Coordinates of N, CA and C and ligand atoms in Angstrom, one line a residue:
M64 N -30.6 71.3 -40.1 CA -29.2 71.3 -39.9 C -28.5 70.0 -40.4
A65 N -27.4 70.1 -40.9 CA -26.6 68.9 -41.4 C -26.4 68.0 -40.2
K66 N -26.6 66.7 -40.4 CA -26.3 65.7 -39.4 C -25.0 65.0 -39.6
N67 N -24.4 64.7 -38.5 CA -23.1 63.9 -38.5 C -23.3 62.7 -37.7
I68 N -23.0 61.5 -38.4 CA -23.3 60.2 -37.8 C -22.1 59.3 -37.9
L69 N -21.9 58.5 -36.9 CA -20.9 57.4 -36.9 C -21.7 56.1 -37.0
A70 N -21.3 55.2 -37.9 CA -22.0 53.9 -38.0 C -21.0 52.8 -37.7
F71 N -21.4 52.0 -36.7 CA -20.5 50.9 -36.3 C -21.3 49.6 -36.5
G72 N -20.6 48.5 -36.7 CA -21.1 47.2 -36.8 C -20.1 46.3 -37.5
P73 N -20.0 45.0 -37.1 CA -19.0 44.1 -37.6 C -19.2 44.0 -39.1
N74 N -18.1 43.6 -39.8 CA -18.2 43.3 -41.3 C -19.3 42.2 -41.4
G75 N -20.3 42.5 -42.3 CA -21.3 41.5 -42.5 C -22.6 41.8 -41.7
S76 N -22.6 42.9 -40.9 CA -23.8 43.2 -40.1 C -24.9 44.0 -40.8
G77 N -24.6 44.4 -42.0 CA -25.6 45.2 -42.8 C -25.4 46.7 -42.6
K78 N -24.3 47.0 -42.1 CA -24.0 48.5 -41.8 C -24.0 49.3 -43.1
G79 N -23.4 48.8 -44.2 CA -23.4 49.5 -45.5 C -24.8 49.6 -46.0
T80 N -25.6 48.6 -45.9 CA -27.0 48.6 -46.4 C -27.8 49.7 -45.6
Q81 N -27.7 49.7 -44.3 CA -28.4 50.7 -43.5 C -27.9 52.1 -43.7
G82 N -26.6 52.2 -43.8 CA -25.9 53.5 -44.0 C -26.5 54.1 -45.3
A83 N -26.7 53.3 -46.3 CA -27.2 53.9 -47.6 C -28.6 54.5 -47.4
I84 N -29.4 53.8 -46.5 CA -30.8 54.3 -46.3 C -30.7 55.6 -45.4
V85 N -29.9 55.6 -44.4 CA -29.8 56.8 -43.5 C -29.3 58.0 -44.3
K86 N -28.3 57.7 -45.2 CA -27.8 58.8 -46.0 C -28.9 59.5 -46.8
E87 N -29.8 58.7 -47.4 CA -30.9 59.2 -48.2 C -31.8 60.0 -47.3
K88 N -32.1 59.6 -46.1 CA -33.0 60.3 -45.2 C -32.6 61.7 -45.0
Y89 N -31.3 61.9 -44.7 CA -30.8 63.3 -44.4 C -30.1 64.0 -45.6
G90 N -29.9 63.3 -46.7 CA -29.2 63.9 -47.8 C -27.8 64.2 -47.5
I91 N -27.2 63.3 -46.7 CA -25.8 63.6 -46.3 C -24.9 62.7 -47.1
D92 N -23.6 62.9 -46.9 CA -22.6 62.1 -47.6 C -22.3 60.8 -46.9
H93 N -22.2 59.7 -47.6 CA -21.9 58.4 -47.0 C -20.4 58.2 -47.2
I94 N -19.6 58.3 -46.2 CA -18.2 58.2 -46.3 C -17.7 56.9 -45.8
E95 N -17.3 56.0 -46.7 CA -16.9 54.6 -46.3 C -15.4 54.5 -46.5
S96 N -14.7 54.3 -45.4 CA -13.2 54.2 -45.6 C -12.8 53.1 -46.5
G97 N -13.4 51.9 -46.4 CA -13.1 50.8 -47.2 C -13.3 51.1 -48.7
A98 N -14.4 51.8 -49.0 CA -14.8 52.1 -50.4 C -13.8 53.1 -50.9
I99 N -13.3 54.1 -50.1 CA -12.3 55.0 -50.6 C -11.1 54.3 -51.0
F100 N -10.7 53.3 -50.2 CA -9.5 52.5 -50.5 C -9.7 51.8 -51.8
R101 N -10.9 51.2 -52.0 CA -11.2 50.4 -53.2 C -11.1 51.2 -54.4
E102 N -11.6 52.5 -54.3 CA -11.6 53.4 -55.4 C -10.1 53.7 -55.8
H103 N -9.3 53.9 -54.8 CA -7.8 54.1 -55.1 C -7.2 52.9 -55.7
I104 N -7.6 51.7 -55.3 CA -7.0 50.5 -55.9 C -7.4 50.4 -57.4
K105 N -8.7 50.7 -57.6 CA -9.2 50.6 -59.0 C -8.5 51.6 -59.9
G106 N -8.3 52.8 -59.3 CA -7.6 53.9 -60.1 C -6.1 53.7 -60.2
G107 N -5.6 52.7 -59.5 CA -4.1 52.5 -59.6 C -3.3 53.6 -58.9
T108 N -3.8 54.3 -57.9 CA -3.0 55.4 -57.3 C -2.0 54.8 -56.4
E109 N -1.0 55.6 -56.0 CA 0.0 55.2 -55.1 C -0.5 54.7 -53.8
L110 N -1.5 55.5 -53.3 CA -2.1 55.2 -52.0 C -2.8 53.8 -52.1
G111 N -3.5 53.6 -53.3 CA -4.2 52.3 -53.5 C -3.2 51.2 -53.5
M112 N -2.1 51.3 -54.1 CA -1.1 50.2 -54.2 C -0.6 49.9 -52.8
K113 N -0.3 51.0 -52.0 CA 0.2 50.8 -50.6 C -0.9 50.0 -49.8
A114 N -2.2 50.4 -50.0 CA -3.2 49.9 -49.1 C -3.6 48.5 -49.5
K115 N -3.4 48.1 -50.7 CA -3.9 46.8 -51.2 C -3.4 45.6 -50.4
E116 N -2.1 45.7 -50.2 CA -1.5 44.5 -49.5 C -2.1 44.3 -48.1
F117 N -2.5 45.3 -47.4 CA -3.1 45.2 -46.1 C -4.5 44.7 -46.2
I118 N -5.2 45.3 -47.2 CA -6.6 45.0 -47.4 C -6.9 43.5 -47.7
D119 N -6.1 43.0 -48.7 CA -6.2 41.7 -49.1 C -6.1 40.7 -48.0
K120 N -5.3 41.0 -47.0 CA -5.0 40.1 -45.9 C -6.0 40.3 -44.7
G121 N -6.8 41.4 -44.8 CA -7.7 41.7 -43.7 C -7.1 42.5 -42.6
D122 N -5.9 43.0 -42.9 CA -5.2 43.8 -41.9 C -5.6 45.3 -42.0
L123 N -5.4 46.1 -41.0 CA -5.7 47.5 -41.0 C -4.6 48.2 -41.9
V124 N -5.1 49.1 -42.7 CA -4.1 50.0 -43.4 C -3.5 50.9 -42.3
P125 N -2.2 51.1 -42.3 CA -1.6 51.9 -41.3 C -2.2 53.3 -41.1
D126 N -2.3 53.7 -39.8 CA -2.9 55.0 -39.5 C -2.4 56.2 -40.2
E127 N -1.0 56.2 -40.5 CA -0.5 57.4 -41.2 C -1.0 57.5 -42.6
I128 N -1.6 56.5 -43.2 CA -2.2 56.6 -44.5 C -3.7 56.8 -44.3
T129 N -4.3 56.1 -43.4 CA -5.8 56.1 -43.2 C -6.3 57.4 -42.6
I130 N -5.7 57.8 -41.5 CA -6.3 58.9 -40.7 C -6.4 60.2 -41.6
P131 N -5.2 60.6 -42.2 CA -5.3 61.9 -43.0 C -6.3 61.7 -44.2
M132 N -6.4 60.5 -44.8 CA -7.3 60.3 -45.9 C -8.7 60.5 -45.5
V133 N -9.1 59.9 -44.4 CA -10.5 60.0 -44.0 C -10.8 61.5 -43.5
L134 N -9.9 62.0 -42.7 CA -10.2 63.4 -42.1 C -10.3 64.4 -43.2
E135 N -9.5 64.2 -44.3 CA -9.6 65.2 -45.4 C -11.0 65.1 -46.1
T136 N -11.4 63.8 -46.3 CA -12.7 63.6 -47.0 C -13.8 64.2 -46.1
L137 N -13.7 64.0 -44.8 CA -14.7 64.5 -43.9 C -14.9 66.0 -43.9
G138 N -13.7 66.7 -44.0 CA -13.7 68.1 -44.1 C -14.5 68.7 -45.2
K139 N -14.5 67.9 -46.3 CA -15.2 68.3 -47.5 C -16.7 68.2 -47.4
S140 N -17.2 67.5 -46.4 CA -18.6 67.3 -46.2 C -19.2 68.1 -45.0
K141 N -18.4 69.0 -44.5 CA -18.8 69.8 -43.3 C -20.2 70.4 -43.5
E142 N -20.4 71.0 -44.7 CA -21.7 71.7 -44.8 C -22.9 70.8 -45.0
K143 N -22.6 69.7 -45.7 CA -23.7 68.8 -46.0 C -24.0 67.8 -44.9
G144 N -23.0 67.5 -44.1 CA -23.2 66.4 -43.1 C -22.7 65.1 -43.6
W145 N -22.5 64.2 -42.7 CA -21.9 62.9 -43.2 C -22.3 61.7 -42.3
L146 N -22.3 60.6 -42.9 CA -22.3 59.3 -42.2 C -21.0 58.6 -42.4
L147 N -20.3 58.4 -41.4 CA -19.0 57.8 -41.5 C -19.0 56.3 -41.1
D148 N -18.5 55.5 -42.1 CA -18.7 54.0 -42.0 C -17.3 53.4 -42.2
G149 N -16.9 52.6 -41.2 CA -15.6 51.9 -41.4 C -14.5 52.6 -40.7
F150 N -14.8 53.8 -40.2 CA -13.8 54.6 -39.4 C -14.5 55.3 -38.3
P151 N -14.1 55.4 -37.1 CA -12.8 54.8 -36.6 C -12.9 53.3 -36.3
R152 N -11.8 52.6 -36.5 CA -11.8 51.1 -36.3 C -10.9 50.8 -35.2
S153 N -10.4 51.7 -34.5 CA -9.5 51.5 -33.3 C -9.6 52.6 -32.4
K154 N -9.1 52.4 -31.1 CA -9.2 53.5 -30.1 C -8.4 54.7 -30.6
A155 N -7.2 54.4 -31.2 CA -6.3 55.5 -31.6 C -7.0 56.3 -32.7
Q156 N -7.8 55.7 -33.6 CA -8.5 56.4 -34.7 C -9.6 57.2 -34.0
A157 N -10.3 56.7 -33.0 CA -11.4 57.4 -32.3 C -10.8 58.7 -31.7
E158 N -9.7 58.6 -31.1 CA -9.1 59.7 -30.4 C -8.7 60.8 -31.5
A159 N -8.2 60.3 -32.6 CA -7.8 61.3 -33.7 C -9.0 61.9 -34.3
L160 N -10.1 61.2 -34.4 CA -11.3 61.7 -35.0 C -11.9 62.8 -34.0
D161 N -12.0 62.4 -32.7 CA -12.6 63.3 -31.7 C -11.8 64.6 -31.7
K162 N -10.5 64.6 -31.7 CA -9.7 65.8 -31.7 C -10.0 66.6 -33.0
S163 N -10.0 65.9 -34.1 CA -10.2 66.6 -35.4 C -11.6 67.3 -35.4
L164 N -12.6 66.6 -34.9 CA -14.0 67.2 -34.9 C -14.0 68.5 -34.1
T165 N -13.4 68.4 -32.9 CA -13.3 69.6 -32.0 C -12.7 70.7 -32.8
E166 N -11.5 70.4 -33.4 CA -10.8 71.5 -34.1 C -11.6 72.1 -35.2
A167 N -12.3 71.2 -35.9 CA -13.1 71.7 -37.0 C -14.4 72.3 -36.6
G168 N -14.8 72.2 -35.4 CA -16.1 72.8 -34.9 C -17.2 71.9 -35.4
M169 N -17.0 70.6 -35.6 CA -18.1 69.7 -36.0 C -18.6 68.9 -34.8
N170 N -20.0 68.8 -34.7 CA -20.6 68.0 -33.7 C -20.9 66.6 -34.2
L171 N -21.0 65.7 -33.3 CA -21.4 64.3 -33.6 C -22.9 64.2 -33.1
D172 N -23.8 63.9 -34.0 CA -25.2 63.9 -33.6 C -25.7 62.5 -33.2
Y173 N -25.2 61.4 -33.9 CA -25.7 60.1 -33.6 C -24.5 59.1 -33.7
V174 N -24.6 58.1 -32.9 CA -23.7 56.9 -33.0 C -24.6 55.7 -33.2
I175 N -24.6 55.1 -34.4 CA -25.4 53.9 -34.6 C -24.5 52.7 -34.5
E176 N -25.0 51.8 -33.7 CA -24.3 50.5 -33.5 C -25.1 49.3 -33.8
I177 N -24.7 48.6 -34.8 CA -25.5 47.4 -35.2 C -24.8 46.2 -34.4
V178 N -25.5 45.6 -33.5 CA -25.0 44.6 -32.7 C -25.2 43.2 -33.3
L179 N -24.2 42.5 -33.5 CA -24.4 41.1 -34.2 C -23.3 40.2 -33.7
D180 N -23.8 39.0 -33.4 CA -22.9 37.9 -33.0 C -21.9 37.6 -34.1
R181 N -20.7 37.3 -33.7 CA -19.6 37.1 -34.7 C -19.8 36.0 -35.7
G182 N -20.4 34.9 -35.2 CA -20.7 33.7 -36.1 C -21.6 34.1 -37.2
I183 N -22.7 34.8 -36.9 CA -23.7 35.2 -37.9 C -23.1 36.2 -38.9
A184 N -22.3 37.2 -38.3 CA -21.6 38.2 -39.2 C -20.7 37.5 -40.2
A185 N -20.0 36.5 -39.8 CA -19.1 35.8 -40.7 C -19.8 35.0 -41.8
E186 N -21.0 34.4 -41.4 CA -21.8 33.7 -42.4 C -22.3 34.6 -43.5
R187 N -22.6 35.9 -43.1 CA -23.2 36.8 -44.0 C -22.2 37.4 -45.0
I188 N -20.9 37.4 -44.6 CA -20.0 38.2 -45.5 C -19.8 37.6 -46.9
M189 N -19.8 36.3 -46.9 CA -19.5 35.6 -48.2 C -20.6 35.9 -49.3
G190 N -21.8 36.2 -48.8 CA -22.9 36.4 -49.8 C -23.0 37.8 -50.4
R191 N -22.2 38.7 -49.9 CA -22.3 40.1 -50.4 C -21.8 40.2 -51.8
R192 N -22.4 41.1 -52.5 CA -21.9 41.4 -53.9 C -21.8 42.9 -54.1
L193 N -20.8 43.2 -54.8 CA -20.4 44.7 -55.0 C -20.9 45.2 -56.3
C194 N -21.6 46.2 -56.4 CA -22.1 46.8 -57.6 C -20.9 47.7 -58.2
A195 N -20.7 47.5 -59.5 CA -19.6 48.2 -60.1 C -19.9 49.7 -60.3
N196 N -21.2 50.0 -60.3 CA -21.6 51.4 -60.6 C -21.7 52.3 -59.3
D197 N -22.2 51.6 -58.3 CA -22.5 52.4 -57.1 C -22.4 51.6 -55.8
N198 N -21.5 52.1 -55.0 CA -21.2 51.4 -53.7 C -22.4 51.4 -52.8
N199 N -23.4 52.3 -53.1 CA -24.6 52.4 -52.2 C -25.7 51.5 -52.8
H200 N -25.4 50.5 -53.6 CA -26.4 49.6 -54.1 C -26.2 48.2 -53.5
P201 N -26.7 48.0 -52.3 CA -26.4 46.7 -51.6 C -27.0 45.5 -52.3
N202 N -26.2 44.5 -52.4 CA -26.8 43.2 -53.0 C -26.2 42.1 -52.2
H203 N -27.1 41.1 -51.9 CA -26.7 39.9 -51.1 C -27.5 38.7 -51.6
I204 N -26.8 37.6 -51.9 CA -27.5 36.5 -52.5 C -28.5 35.8 -51.5
A205 N -28.3 36.0 -50.2 CA -29.2 35.3 -49.2 C -30.3 36.1 -48.6
F206 N -30.4 37.4 -49.1 CA -31.5 38.3 -48.5 C -32.4 38.7 -49.6
D207 N -33.7 38.3 -49.5 CA -34.7 38.6 -50.5 C -34.8 40.1 -50.8
A208 N -34.7 40.9 -49.7 CA -34.9 42.4 -49.8 C -33.8 43.0 -50.7
I209 N -32.6 42.4 -50.8 CA -31.5 43.0 -51.6 C -30.9 42.0 -52.5
K210 N -31.7 41.0 -52.9 CA -31.2 40.0 -53.8 C -30.8 40.5 -55.2
P211 N -29.7 40.1 -55.8 CA -29.4 40.5 -57.2 C -30.4 39.9 -58.1
V212 N -30.6 40.5 -59.3 CA -31.5 40.0 -60.3 C -30.7 39.3 -61.4
E213 N -31.5 38.4 -62.1 CA -30.8 37.6 -63.1 C -31.0 38.3 -64.5
K214 N -30.0 38.5 -65.3 CA -30.1 39.0 -66.6 C -29.2 38.3 -67.5
D215 N -29.7 37.7 -68.6 CA -28.9 36.9 -69.5 C -28.1 35.9 -68.8
G216 N -28.8 35.2 -67.8 CA -28.1 34.1 -67.1 C -27.0 34.5 -66.1
K217 N -27.0 35.9 -65.9 CA -26.0 36.4 -65.0 C -26.6 37.2 -63.9
L218 N -26.1 37.1 -62.7 CA -26.6 38.0 -61.6 C -26.1 39.4 -61.7
V219 N -27.0 40.4 -61.7 CA -26.6 41.8 -61.8 C -27.2 42.6 -60.7
C220 N -26.8 43.8 -60.5 CA -27.3 44.7 -59.4 C -28.8 44.9 -59.5
R221 N -29.5 44.7 -58.4 CA -30.9 44.8 -58.4 C -31.4 46.2 -58.5
V222 N -30.5 47.2 -58.3 CA -30.9 48.6 -58.4 C -30.7 49.1 -59.8
C223 N -29.5 48.9 -60.4 CA -29.2 49.5 -61.6 C -28.8 48.5 -62.8
G224 N -28.8 47.2 -62.5 CA -28.4 46.3 -63.5 C -26.9 46.2 -63.7
G225 N -26.2 46.9 -62.9 CA -24.7 46.9 -63.1 C -24.1 45.6 -62.8
E226 N -22.8 45.5 -63.2 CA -22.1 44.3 -63.0 C -21.8 44.1 -61.5
L227 N -21.8 42.8 -61.1 CA -21.5 42.5 -59.7 C -20.2 41.8 -59.5
S228 N -19.5 42.1 -58.4 CA -18.3 41.3 -58.2 C -18.2 40.9 -56.7
V229 N -17.3 40.0 -56.4 CA -17.1 39.6 -55.0 C -15.8 40.3 -54.5
R230 N -15.7 40.6 -53.3 CA -14.4 41.2 -52.8 C -13.6 40.0 -52.4
A231 N -12.3 40.1 -52.8 CA -11.4 39.0 -52.4 C -11.3 38.8 -50.9
D232 N -11.3 39.9 -50.1 CA -11.2 39.7 -48.7 C -12.5 39.2 -48.0
D233 N -13.6 39.1 -48.8 CA -14.8 38.5 -48.3 C -14.9 37.0 -48.6
Q234 N -14.0 36.5 -49.3 CA -14.0 35.0 -49.6 C -12.9 34.3 -48.9
D235 N -12.1 35.0 -48.1 CA -10.9 34.5 -47.5 C -11.2 34.4 -46.0
T236 N -11.2 33.2 -45.5 CA -11.6 33.0 -44.1 C -10.6 33.7 -43.1
D237 N -9.3 33.6 -43.5 CA -8.3 34.3 -42.6 C -8.6 35.8 -42.5
A238 N -8.9 36.4 -43.7 CA -9.1 37.8 -43.8 C -10.4 38.2 -43.0
I239 N -11.4 37.3 -43.1 CA -12.7 37.6 -42.4 C -12.4 37.5 -40.9
N240 N -11.6 36.5 -40.5 CA -11.3 36.3 -39.0 C -10.5 37.5 -38.5
K241 N -9.6 37.9 -39.3 CA -8.7 39.1 -38.8 C -9.6 40.3 -38.6
R242 N -10.5 40.6 -39.6 CA -11.3 41.8 -39.5 C -12.2 41.7 -38.3
H243 N -12.7 40.5 -38.0 CA -13.6 40.4 -36.8 C -12.8 40.4 -35.5
D244 N -11.5 39.9 -35.5 CA -10.7 40.1 -34.3 C -10.5 41.5 -34.0
I245 N -10.3 42.3 -35.0 CA -10.1 43.8 -34.8 C -11.5 44.4 -34.3
Y246 N -12.6 44.0 -35.0 CA -13.8 44.6 -34.6 C -14.2 44.4 -33.1
Y247 N -14.2 43.1 -32.7 CA -14.7 42.7 -31.4 C -13.7 43.0 -30.2
D248 N -12.5 43.6 -30.6 CA -11.5 43.8 -29.5 C -11.9 45.1 -28.7
T249 N -12.2 44.9 -27.4 CA -12.7 46.0 -26.6 C -11.5 46.8 -26.0
D250 N -10.3 46.3 -26.1 CA -9.1 47.0 -25.5 C -8.7 48.2 -26.4
T251 N -8.3 47.8 -27.7 CA -7.8 48.8 -28.6 C -8.5 48.8 -29.9
G252 N -9.3 47.9 -30.2 CA -10.0 47.7 -31.5 C -11.2 48.5 -31.7
T253 N -12.1 48.1 -32.6 CA -13.3 48.9 -32.9 C -14.2 49.0 -31.8
M254 N -14.4 47.9 -31.0 CA -15.3 48.0 -29.9 C -14.8 49.1 -28.9
A255 N -13.5 49.2 -28.8 CA -13.0 50.3 -27.9 C -13.4 51.7 -28.5
A256 N -13.4 51.8 -29.8 CA -13.8 53.0 -30.4 C -15.3 53.3 -30.2
V257 N -16.1 52.2 -30.3 CA -17.5 52.3 -30.0 C -17.7 52.9 -28.6
N258 N -17.1 52.2 -27.7 CA -17.2 52.6 -26.3 C -16.7 54.0 -26.0
Y259 N -15.7 54.4 -26.7 CA -15.1 55.7 -26.5 C -16.2 56.8 -26.8
F260 N -16.9 56.6 -28.0 CA -17.9 57.6 -28.3 C -19.2 57.4 -27.5
K261 N -19.5 56.2 -27.1 CA -20.6 56.0 -26.2 C -20.4 56.8 -24.9
N262 N -19.2 56.6 -24.4 CA -18.9 57.2 -23.1 C -18.7 58.7 -23.1
A263 N -18.3 59.2 -24.3 CA -18.0 60.6 -24.5 C -19.3 61.5 -24.3
G264 N -20.5 60.9 -24.4 CA -21.7 61.6 -24.3 C -21.8 62.6 -25.5
G265 N -22.8 63.4 -25.5 CA -23.0 64.4 -26.6 C -23.9 63.8 -27.7
A266 N -23.4 62.7 -28.3 CA -24.2 62.1 -29.4 C -25.2 61.2 -28.9
K267 N -26.3 61.1 -29.6 CA -27.4 60.1 -29.2 C -26.9 58.7 -29.7
V268 N -26.9 57.7 -28.8 CA -26.5 56.3 -29.2 C -27.7 55.5 -29.6
I269 N -27.6 54.9 -30.8 CA -28.7 54.0 -31.2 C -28.1 52.6 -31.4
S270 N -28.4 51.7 -30.5 CA -28.0 50.3 -30.6 C -29.1 49.4 -31.1
V271 N -28.9 48.7 -32.2 CA -29.9 47.9 -32.8 C -29.4 46.5 -32.9
D272 N -30.4 45.6 -32.9 CA -30.1 44.1 -33.0 C -30.0 43.8 -34.5
G273 N -28.8 43.5 -34.9 CA -28.5 43.2 -36.4 C -29.0 41.9 -36.8
S274 N -29.5 41.0 -35.9 CA -29.9 39.7 -36.4 C -31.3 39.8 -36.9
L275 N -32.0 40.9 -36.8 CA -33.3 41.1 -37.4 C -33.2 41.2 -38.9
G276 N -34.4 41.3 -39.6 CA -34.4 41.5 -41.0 C -34.0 42.9 -41.4
I277 N -33.6 43.1 -42.6 CA -33.2 44.4 -43.1 C -34.2 45.5 -42.7
K278 N -35.5 45.2 -43.1 CA -36.5 46.2 -42.8 C -36.7 46.5 -41.3
E279 N -36.6 45.5 -40.5 CA -36.8 45.7 -39.1 C -35.6 46.5 -38.5
V280 N -34.4 46.3 -39.0 CA -33.3 47.1 -38.5 C -33.5 48.5 -38.9
T281 N -33.9 48.7 -40.2 CA -34.1 50.1 -40.7 C -35.1 50.8 -39.8
E282 N -36.2 50.1 -39.5 CA -37.3 50.7 -38.7 C -36.8 51.1 -37.3
A283 N -36.0 50.1 -36.7 CA -35.4 50.4 -35.4 C -34.5 51.6 -35.4
I284 N -33.8 51.8 -36.4 CA -32.9 53.0 -36.5 C -33.7 54.2 -36.7
M285 N -34.6 54.2 -37.7 CA -35.4 55.4 -38.1 C -36.2 55.9 -36.9
K286 N -36.7 55.0 -36.1 CA -37.5 55.4 -34.9 C -36.7 56.3 -34.0
E287 N -35.4 56.1 -34.0 CA -34.6 56.9 -33.0 C -34.0 58.2 -33.7
L288 N -34.0 58.2 -35.0 CA -33.5 59.4 -35.6 C -34.5 60.5 -35.7
A289 N -34.1 61.8 -35.5 CA -35.1 62.9 -35.5 C -35.4 63.2 -36.9
Ligands
AMP558 P1 -14.4 47.5 -45.2 O1 -14.9 47.8 -46.6 O2 -14.9 48.4 -44.2 O3 -14.6 46.1 -44.9 O4 -12.8 47.7 -45.3 C1 -12.0 47.0 -46.2 C2 -10.5 47.1 -45.7 O5 -10.1 48.4 -45.9 C3 -10.3 46.7 -44.3 O6 -10.2 45.3 -44.0 C4 -8.9 47.4 -44.0 O7 -7.9 46.7 -44.6 C5 -9.1 48.7 -44.8 N1 -9.8 49.8 -43.9 C6 -11.0 50.3 -44.0 N2 -11.2 51.2 -43.1 C7 -10.1 51.2 -42.3 C8 -9.7 52.0 -41.2 N3 -10.5 52.8 -40.6 N4 -8.4 51.8 -40.7 C9 -7.5 50.9 -41.3 N5 -7.9 50.2 -42.4 C10 -9.1 50.3 -42.9

């Protein structure tokens, strides 16, 4: 049966890397709200232009843009199953998602939470590199397991040789801090969303220590997945 999974973890925790692996295990869709926005920006759409000003500063894109965009994408993956990454990022988004899942008759099977200290997460963000060909090709200059390779004196994607770029919001300390302020906020922020789904019951909660190596984190997650 198709699996539906929520993946939580602060920016820089390795959530995208692990999400790509879990997606492969179940053959489900990896839905990443941040990546959907970046596609819109690349394509020059109206939504992308509206979202860009918020993204560059590390602010949340307003709910009236984000929630319908993500829920519509999710609806398209109902048959296949999905791993949702980057959404919900607030208590309000968690409530909207919960309501929408109930209405659509979709169950939540797993909640994966990568737990990582804020200082370590911030250090990791700047080393990330984005593959131009595939968002599911993680590259990081400080981790051997996903280190980019050198070609003609240039670093390229270790999976496909594609061009690599850095995200502007990953090199800006204010934007990093803002994103982490939102993540670690237990009142209305992402941690409130994590706790919302943990307390709701129903889904199996998998909490893993994100300070471990990539392979160890994968093993810890895989052990808990059916
Ligand atoms: P990410 O790739 O997850 O780091 O997301 C990059 C940026 O996209 C965030 O800093 C926000 O500006 C925006 N974004 C992604 N997901 C959401 C969301 N669920 N709600 C609001 N804004 C979001």
